[in-house]
CSV table of C-alpha atoms in Angstrom, one decimal:
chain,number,residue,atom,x,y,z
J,54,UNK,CA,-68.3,56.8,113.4
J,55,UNK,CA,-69.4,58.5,110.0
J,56,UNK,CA,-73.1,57.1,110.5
J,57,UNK,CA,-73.3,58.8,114.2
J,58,UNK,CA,-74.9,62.0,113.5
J,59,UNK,CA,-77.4,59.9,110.9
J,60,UNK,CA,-78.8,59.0,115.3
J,61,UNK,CA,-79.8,62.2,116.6
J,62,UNK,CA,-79.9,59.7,120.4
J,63,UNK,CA,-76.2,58.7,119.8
J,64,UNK,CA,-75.4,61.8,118.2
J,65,UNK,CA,-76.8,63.7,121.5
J,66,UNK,CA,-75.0,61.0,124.0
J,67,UNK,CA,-71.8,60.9,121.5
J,68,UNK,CA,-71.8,65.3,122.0
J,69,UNK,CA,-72.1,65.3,125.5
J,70,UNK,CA,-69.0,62.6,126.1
J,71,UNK,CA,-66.9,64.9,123.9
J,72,UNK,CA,-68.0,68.3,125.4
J,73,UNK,CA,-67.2,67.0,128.8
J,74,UNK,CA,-63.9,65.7,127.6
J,75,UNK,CA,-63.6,69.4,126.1
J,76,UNK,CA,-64.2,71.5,129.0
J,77,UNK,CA,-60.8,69.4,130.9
J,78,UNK,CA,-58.7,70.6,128.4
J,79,UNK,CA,-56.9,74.2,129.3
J,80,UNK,CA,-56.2,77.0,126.9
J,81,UNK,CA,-58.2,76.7,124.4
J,82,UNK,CA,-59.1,79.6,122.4
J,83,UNK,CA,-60.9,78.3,119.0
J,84,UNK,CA,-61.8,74.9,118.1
J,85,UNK,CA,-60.3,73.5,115.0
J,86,UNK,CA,-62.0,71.4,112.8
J,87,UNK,CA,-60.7,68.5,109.9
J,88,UNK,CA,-63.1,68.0,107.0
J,89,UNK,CA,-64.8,66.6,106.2
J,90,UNK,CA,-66.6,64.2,108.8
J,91,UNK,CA,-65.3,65.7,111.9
J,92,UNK,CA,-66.3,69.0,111.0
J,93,UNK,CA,-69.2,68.3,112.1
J,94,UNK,CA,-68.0,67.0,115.3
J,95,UNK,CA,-66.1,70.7,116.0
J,96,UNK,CA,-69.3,72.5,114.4
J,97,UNK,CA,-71.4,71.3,117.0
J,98,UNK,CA,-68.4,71.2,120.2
J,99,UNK,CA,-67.8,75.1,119.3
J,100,UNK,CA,-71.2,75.8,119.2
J,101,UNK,CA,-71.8,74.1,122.4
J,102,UNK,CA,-68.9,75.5,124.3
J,103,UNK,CA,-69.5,79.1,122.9
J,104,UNK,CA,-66.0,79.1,121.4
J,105,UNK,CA,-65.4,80.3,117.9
J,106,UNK,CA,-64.9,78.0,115.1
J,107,UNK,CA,-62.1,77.4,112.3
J,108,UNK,CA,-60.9,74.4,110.1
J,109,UNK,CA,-58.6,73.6,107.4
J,110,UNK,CA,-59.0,72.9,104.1
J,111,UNK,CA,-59.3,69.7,103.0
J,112,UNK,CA,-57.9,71.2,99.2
J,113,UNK,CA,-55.9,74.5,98.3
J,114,UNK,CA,-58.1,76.3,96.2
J,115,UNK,CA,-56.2,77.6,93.2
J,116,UNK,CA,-58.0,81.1,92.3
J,117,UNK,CA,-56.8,83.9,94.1
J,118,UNK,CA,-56.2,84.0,98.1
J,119,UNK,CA,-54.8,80.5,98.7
J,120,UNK,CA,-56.4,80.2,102.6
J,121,UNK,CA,-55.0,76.9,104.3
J,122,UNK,CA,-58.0,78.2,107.0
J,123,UNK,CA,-61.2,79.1,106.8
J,124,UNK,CA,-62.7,81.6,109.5
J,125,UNK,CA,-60.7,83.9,111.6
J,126,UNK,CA,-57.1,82.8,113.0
J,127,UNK,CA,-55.3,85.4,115.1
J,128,UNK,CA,-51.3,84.3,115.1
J,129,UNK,CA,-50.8,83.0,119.0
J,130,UNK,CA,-53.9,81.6,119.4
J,131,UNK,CA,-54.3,77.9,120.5
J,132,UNK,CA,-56.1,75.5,118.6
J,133,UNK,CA,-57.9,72.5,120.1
J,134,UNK,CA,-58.0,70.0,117.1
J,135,UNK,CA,-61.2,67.8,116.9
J,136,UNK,CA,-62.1,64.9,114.7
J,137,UNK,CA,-64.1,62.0,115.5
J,138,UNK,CA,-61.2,58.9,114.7
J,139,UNK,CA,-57.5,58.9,114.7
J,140,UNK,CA,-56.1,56.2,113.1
J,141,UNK,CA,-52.0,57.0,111.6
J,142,UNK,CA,-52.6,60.6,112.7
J,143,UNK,CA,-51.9,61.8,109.4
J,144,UNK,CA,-55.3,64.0,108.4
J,145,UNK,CA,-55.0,65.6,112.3
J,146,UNK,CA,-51.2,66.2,111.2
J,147,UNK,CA,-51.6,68.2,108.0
J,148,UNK,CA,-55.1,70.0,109.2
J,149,UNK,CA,-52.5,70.7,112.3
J,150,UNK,CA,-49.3,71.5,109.9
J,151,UNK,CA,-52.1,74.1,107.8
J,152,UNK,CA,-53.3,75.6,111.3
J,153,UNK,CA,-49.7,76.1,113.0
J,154,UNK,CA,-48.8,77.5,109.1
J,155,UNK,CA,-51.2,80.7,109.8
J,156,UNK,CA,-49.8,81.3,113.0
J,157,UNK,CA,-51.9,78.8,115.4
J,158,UNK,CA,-50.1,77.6,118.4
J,159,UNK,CA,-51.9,73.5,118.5
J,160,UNK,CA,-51.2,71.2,121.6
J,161,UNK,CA,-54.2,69.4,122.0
J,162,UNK,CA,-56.3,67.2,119.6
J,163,UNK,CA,-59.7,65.4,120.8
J,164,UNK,CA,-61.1,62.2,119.3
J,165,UNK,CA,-64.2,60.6,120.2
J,166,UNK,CA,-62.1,57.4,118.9
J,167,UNK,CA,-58.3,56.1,119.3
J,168,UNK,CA,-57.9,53.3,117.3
J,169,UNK,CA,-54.5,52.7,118.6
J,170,UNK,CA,-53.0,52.3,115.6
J,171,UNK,CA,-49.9,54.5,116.1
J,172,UNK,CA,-51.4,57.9,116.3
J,173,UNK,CA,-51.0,58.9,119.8
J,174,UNK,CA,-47.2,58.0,119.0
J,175,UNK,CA,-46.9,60.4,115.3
J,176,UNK,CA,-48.7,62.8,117.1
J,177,UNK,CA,-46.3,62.9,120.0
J,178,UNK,CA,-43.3,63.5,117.6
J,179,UNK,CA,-45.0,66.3,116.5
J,180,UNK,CA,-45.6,67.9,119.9
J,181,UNK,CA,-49.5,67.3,120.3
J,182,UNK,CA,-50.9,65.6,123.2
J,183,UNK,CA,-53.8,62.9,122.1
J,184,UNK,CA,-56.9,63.1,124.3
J,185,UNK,CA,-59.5,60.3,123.3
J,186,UNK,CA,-63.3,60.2,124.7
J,187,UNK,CA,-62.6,56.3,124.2
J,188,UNK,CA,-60.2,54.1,123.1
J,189,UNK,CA,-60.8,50.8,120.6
J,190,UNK,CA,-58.9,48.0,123.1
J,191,UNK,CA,-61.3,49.4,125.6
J,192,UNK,CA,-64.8,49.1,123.7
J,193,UNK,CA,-63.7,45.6,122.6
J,194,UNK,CA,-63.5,44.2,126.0
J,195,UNK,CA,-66.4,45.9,127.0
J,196,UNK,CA,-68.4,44.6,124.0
J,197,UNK,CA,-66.1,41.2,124.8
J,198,UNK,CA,-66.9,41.0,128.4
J,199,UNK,CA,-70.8,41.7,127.6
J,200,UNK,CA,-70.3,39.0,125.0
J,201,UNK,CA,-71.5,41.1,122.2
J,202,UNK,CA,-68.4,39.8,119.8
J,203,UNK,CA,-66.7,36.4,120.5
J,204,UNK,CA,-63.1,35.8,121.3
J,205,UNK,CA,-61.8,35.7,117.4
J,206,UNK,CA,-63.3,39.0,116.9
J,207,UNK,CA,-61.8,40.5,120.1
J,208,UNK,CA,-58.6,39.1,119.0
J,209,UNK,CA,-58.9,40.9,115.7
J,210,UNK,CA,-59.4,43.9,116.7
J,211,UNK,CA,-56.8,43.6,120.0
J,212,UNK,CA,-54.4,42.9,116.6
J,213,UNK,CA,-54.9,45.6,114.6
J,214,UNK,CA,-53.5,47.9,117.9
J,215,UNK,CA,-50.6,46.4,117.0
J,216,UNK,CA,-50.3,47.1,113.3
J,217,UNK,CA,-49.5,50.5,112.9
J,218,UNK,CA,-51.9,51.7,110.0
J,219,UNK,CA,-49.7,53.3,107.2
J,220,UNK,CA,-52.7,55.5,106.1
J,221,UNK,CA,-55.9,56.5,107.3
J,222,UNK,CA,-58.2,56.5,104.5
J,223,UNK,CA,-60.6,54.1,105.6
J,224,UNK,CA,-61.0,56.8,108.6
J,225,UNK,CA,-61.7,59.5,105.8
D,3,UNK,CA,-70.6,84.5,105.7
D,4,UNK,CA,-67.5,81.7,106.1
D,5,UNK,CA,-66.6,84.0,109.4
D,6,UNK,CA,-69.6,83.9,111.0
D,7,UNK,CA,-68.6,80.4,112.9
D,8,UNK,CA,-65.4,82.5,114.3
D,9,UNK,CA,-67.5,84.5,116.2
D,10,UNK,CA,-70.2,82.4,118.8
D,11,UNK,CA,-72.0,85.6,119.4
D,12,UNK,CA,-73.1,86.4,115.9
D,13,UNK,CA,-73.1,82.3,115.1
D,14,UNK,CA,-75.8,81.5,117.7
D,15,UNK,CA,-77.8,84.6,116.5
D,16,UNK,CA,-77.7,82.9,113.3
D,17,UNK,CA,-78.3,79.6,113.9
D,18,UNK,CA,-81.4,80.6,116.1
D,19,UNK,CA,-82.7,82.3,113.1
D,20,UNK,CA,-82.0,79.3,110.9
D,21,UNK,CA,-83.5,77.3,113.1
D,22,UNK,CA,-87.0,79.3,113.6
D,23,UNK,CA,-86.8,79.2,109.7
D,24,UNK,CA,-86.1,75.4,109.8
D,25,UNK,CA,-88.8,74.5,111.5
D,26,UNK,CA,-91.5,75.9,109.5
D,27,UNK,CA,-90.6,73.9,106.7
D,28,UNK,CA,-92.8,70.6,106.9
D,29,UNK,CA,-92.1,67.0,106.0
D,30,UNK,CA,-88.3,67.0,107.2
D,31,UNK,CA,-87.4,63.6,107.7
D,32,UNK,CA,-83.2,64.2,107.9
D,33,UNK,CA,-81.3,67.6,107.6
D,34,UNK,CA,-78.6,67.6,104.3
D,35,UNK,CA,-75.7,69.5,104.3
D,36,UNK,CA,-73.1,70.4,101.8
D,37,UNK,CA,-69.6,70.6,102.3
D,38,UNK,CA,-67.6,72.6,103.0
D,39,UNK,CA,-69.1,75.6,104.4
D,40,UNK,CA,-72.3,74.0,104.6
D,41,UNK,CA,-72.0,71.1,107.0
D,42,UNK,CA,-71.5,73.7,109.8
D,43,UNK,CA,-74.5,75.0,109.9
D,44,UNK,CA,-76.0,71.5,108.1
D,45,UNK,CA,-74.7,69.8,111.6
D,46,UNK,CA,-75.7,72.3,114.5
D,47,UNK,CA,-79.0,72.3,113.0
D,48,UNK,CA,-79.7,69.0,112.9
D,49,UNK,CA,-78.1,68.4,116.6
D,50,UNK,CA,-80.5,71.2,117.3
D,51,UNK,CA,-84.1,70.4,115.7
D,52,UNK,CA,-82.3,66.5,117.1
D,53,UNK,CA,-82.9,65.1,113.2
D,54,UNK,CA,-80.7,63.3,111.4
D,55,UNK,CA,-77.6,64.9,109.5
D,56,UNK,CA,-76.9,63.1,106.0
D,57,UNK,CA,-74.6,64.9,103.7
D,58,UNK,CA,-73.4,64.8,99.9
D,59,UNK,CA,-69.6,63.9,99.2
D,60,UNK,CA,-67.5,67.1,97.8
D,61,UNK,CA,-65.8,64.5,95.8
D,62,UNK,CA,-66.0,60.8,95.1
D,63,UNK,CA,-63.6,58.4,96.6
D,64,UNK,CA,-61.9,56.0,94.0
D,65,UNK,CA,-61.4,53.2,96.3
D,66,UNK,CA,-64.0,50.1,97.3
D,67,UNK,CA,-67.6,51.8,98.1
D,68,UNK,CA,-68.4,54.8,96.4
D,69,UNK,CA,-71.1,56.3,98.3
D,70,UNK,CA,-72.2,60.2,97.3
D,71,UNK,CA,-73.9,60.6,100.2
D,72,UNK,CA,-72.7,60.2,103.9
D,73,UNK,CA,-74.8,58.5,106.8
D,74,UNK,CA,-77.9,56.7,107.1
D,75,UNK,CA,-80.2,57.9,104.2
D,76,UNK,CA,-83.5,55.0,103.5
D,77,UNK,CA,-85.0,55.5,100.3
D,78,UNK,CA,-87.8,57.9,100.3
D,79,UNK,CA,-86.7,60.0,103.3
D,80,UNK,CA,-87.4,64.0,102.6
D,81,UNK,CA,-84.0,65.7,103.2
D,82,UNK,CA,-84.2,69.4,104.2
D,83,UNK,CA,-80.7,70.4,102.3
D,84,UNK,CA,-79.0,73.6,104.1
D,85,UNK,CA,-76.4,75.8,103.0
D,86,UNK,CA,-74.8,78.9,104.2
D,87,UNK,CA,-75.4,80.7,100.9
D,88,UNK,CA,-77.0,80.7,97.8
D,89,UNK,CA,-75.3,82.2,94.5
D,90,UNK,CA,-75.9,80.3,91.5
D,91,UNK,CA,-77.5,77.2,92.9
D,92,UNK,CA,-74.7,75.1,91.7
D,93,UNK,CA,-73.1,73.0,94.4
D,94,UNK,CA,-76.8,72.9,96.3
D,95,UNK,CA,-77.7,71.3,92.6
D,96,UNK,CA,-75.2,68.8,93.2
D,97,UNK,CA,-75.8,68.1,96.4
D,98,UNK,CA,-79.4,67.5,95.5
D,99,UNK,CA,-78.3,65.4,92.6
D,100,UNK,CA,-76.2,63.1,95.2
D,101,UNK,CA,-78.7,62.7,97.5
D,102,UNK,CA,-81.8,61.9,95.3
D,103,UNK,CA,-79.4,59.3,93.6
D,104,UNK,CA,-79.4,57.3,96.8
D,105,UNK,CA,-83.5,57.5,96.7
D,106,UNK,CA,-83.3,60.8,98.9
D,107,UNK,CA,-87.0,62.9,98.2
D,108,UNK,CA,-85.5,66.2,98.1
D,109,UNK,CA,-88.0,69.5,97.9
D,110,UNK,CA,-86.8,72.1,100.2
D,111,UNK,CA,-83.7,73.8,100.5
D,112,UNK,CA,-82.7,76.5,103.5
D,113,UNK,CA,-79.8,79.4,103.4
D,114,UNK,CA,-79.1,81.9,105.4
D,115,UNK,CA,-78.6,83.9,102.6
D,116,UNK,CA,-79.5,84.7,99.4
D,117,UNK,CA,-77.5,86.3,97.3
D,118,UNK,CA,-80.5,86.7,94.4
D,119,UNK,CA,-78.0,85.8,91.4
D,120,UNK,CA,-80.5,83.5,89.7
D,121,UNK,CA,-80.3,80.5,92.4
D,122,UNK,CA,-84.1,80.5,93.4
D,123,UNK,CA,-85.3,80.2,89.5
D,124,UNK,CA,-82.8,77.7,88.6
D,125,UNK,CA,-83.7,76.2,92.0
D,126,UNK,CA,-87.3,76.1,90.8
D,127,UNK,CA,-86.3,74.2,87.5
D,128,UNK,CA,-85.1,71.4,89.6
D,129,UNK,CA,-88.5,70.9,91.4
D,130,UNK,CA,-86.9,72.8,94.6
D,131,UNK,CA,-87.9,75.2,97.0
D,132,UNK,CA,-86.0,78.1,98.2
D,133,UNK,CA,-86.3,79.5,102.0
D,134,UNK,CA,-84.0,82.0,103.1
D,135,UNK,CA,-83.1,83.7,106.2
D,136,UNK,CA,-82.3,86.9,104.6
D,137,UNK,CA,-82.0,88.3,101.0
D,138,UNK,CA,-79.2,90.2,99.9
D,139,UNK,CA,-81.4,93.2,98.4
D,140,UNK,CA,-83.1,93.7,102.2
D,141,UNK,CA,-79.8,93.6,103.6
D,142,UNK,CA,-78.1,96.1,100.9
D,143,UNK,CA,-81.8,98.3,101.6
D,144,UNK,CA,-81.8,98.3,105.4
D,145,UNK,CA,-77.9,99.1,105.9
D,146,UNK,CA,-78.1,101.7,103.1
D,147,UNK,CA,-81.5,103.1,105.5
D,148,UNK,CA,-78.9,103.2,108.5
D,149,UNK,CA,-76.3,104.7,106.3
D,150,UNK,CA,-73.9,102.0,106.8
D,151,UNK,CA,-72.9,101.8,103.1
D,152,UNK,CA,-73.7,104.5,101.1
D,153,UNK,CA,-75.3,105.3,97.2
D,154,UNK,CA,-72.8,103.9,95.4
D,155,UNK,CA,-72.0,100.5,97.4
D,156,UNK,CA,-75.9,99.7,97.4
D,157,UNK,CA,-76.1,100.3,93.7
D,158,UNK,CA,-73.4,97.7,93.0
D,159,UNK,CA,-75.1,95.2,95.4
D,160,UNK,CA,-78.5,95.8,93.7
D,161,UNK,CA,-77.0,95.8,90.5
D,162,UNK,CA,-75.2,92.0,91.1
D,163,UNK,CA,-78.9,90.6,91.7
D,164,UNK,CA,-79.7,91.5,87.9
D,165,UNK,CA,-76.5,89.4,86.9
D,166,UNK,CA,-77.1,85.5,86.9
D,167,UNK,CA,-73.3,84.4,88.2
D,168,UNK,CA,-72.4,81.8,85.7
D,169,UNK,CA,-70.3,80.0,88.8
D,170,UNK,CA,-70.5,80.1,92.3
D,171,UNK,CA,-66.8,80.0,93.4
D,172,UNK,CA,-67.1,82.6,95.6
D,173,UNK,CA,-69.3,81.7,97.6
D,174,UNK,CA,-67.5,77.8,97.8
């Protein structure tokens, strides 16, 4: 997902799927991004939609005003979440955690990519509702069914579905 | 300028102007942008002029492939690094650093700002260029000519363009 924007055609195409998938999602007053790859995802989808911008930090700074967000946050406003892949959940749950701590009411989060590795679940727990542009088990038997990976690869990735990633750094 | 993304009004003004300033740069293969603050602007611009976005890493991972540089960059490539402001020259220094490592030909560099602490010269040294949308002394003259800030507020501001900043944490 990382090498997208690097294909200003599939970084185009890629925009449009997630700003449609945007525009069905109610109540949403700023669009929250996750550093650092899909900030630039939420860059572009608040520029796009006209809505203002914020994200967490991907470190506390330790000189002076310790923001968890940068840009402007009014307490009661709702957050849509945006990165590109969810995989555990757990970046989208602390950039969420760092929003809700400066008084952000977040319900939705938007990925271009569910990996189905347990996220939509955590997430759940949390009291966020997952929307995904699309969804890894799909893709595979697309690319399956087009016969663009053979059966053994399919079946890899139909596996990892099942394995509920403990972390998500290869997603980082 | 961190805020300016909260506010879509004020953000497309500025991107526009980035933009007009973007493209009279020449020999722009892929846009570079810097996190954090950067990559906003780094990624609407390049989804706008439809080049490539690569960008420097803030920090390097310590596990399996340590790449600097994010996305597709080919050796030789001229990479157009933006940033939201300029104090010191530091982190675009870095980011330059990161991106000519991976064969990157980096020569121009783009802010919106300029905050005239020194960046430009020590820019220069590197073998870059600086463009910039505005420079803090024009901005300090013109709202001190519409008697926004008065004597003593545009004295300070002239005054912190004589002072090299030995870091540019502020501005970070």
């Amino acid at each position: 997902m990382r090498v997208i924007p690097s294909f200003p055609g599939a970084f185009q195409s890629a925009m449009k799927l997630l700003t449609t998938s945007a525009r069905k999602i109610e109540g949403v007053d700023k669009v929250g991004g996750i550093p650092t790859g899909g900030l630039v995802w939420a860059s572009v989808l608040a520029y796009n939609l006209t809505r203002p911008l914020v994200y967490s930090r991907k470190e506390i700074k330790h000189h002076g005003r310790e923001k968890m967000v940068e840009g402007v946050l009014t307490p009661g406003e709702k957050v849509l979440v945006i990165d590109d892949v969810v995989t555990s959940g757990k970046s989208i749950l602390n950039a969420t955690e760092s929003l809700r701590a400066e008084g952000g009411v977040v319900e939705n989060v938007l990925v271009l990519l569910d990996r189905e590795e347990g996220g939509e679940e955590r997430l759940r727990k949390q009291g966020l509702k997952l929307h995904s542009v699309a969804k890894i088990s799909a893709i595979a038997k697309r690319l399956f069914d087009i016969q663009a990976i053979n059966k053994s690869q399919y079946d890899n990735i139909v596996e990892s579905t099942k394995r509920p990633s403990k972390s998500e750094k290869t997603a980082e």
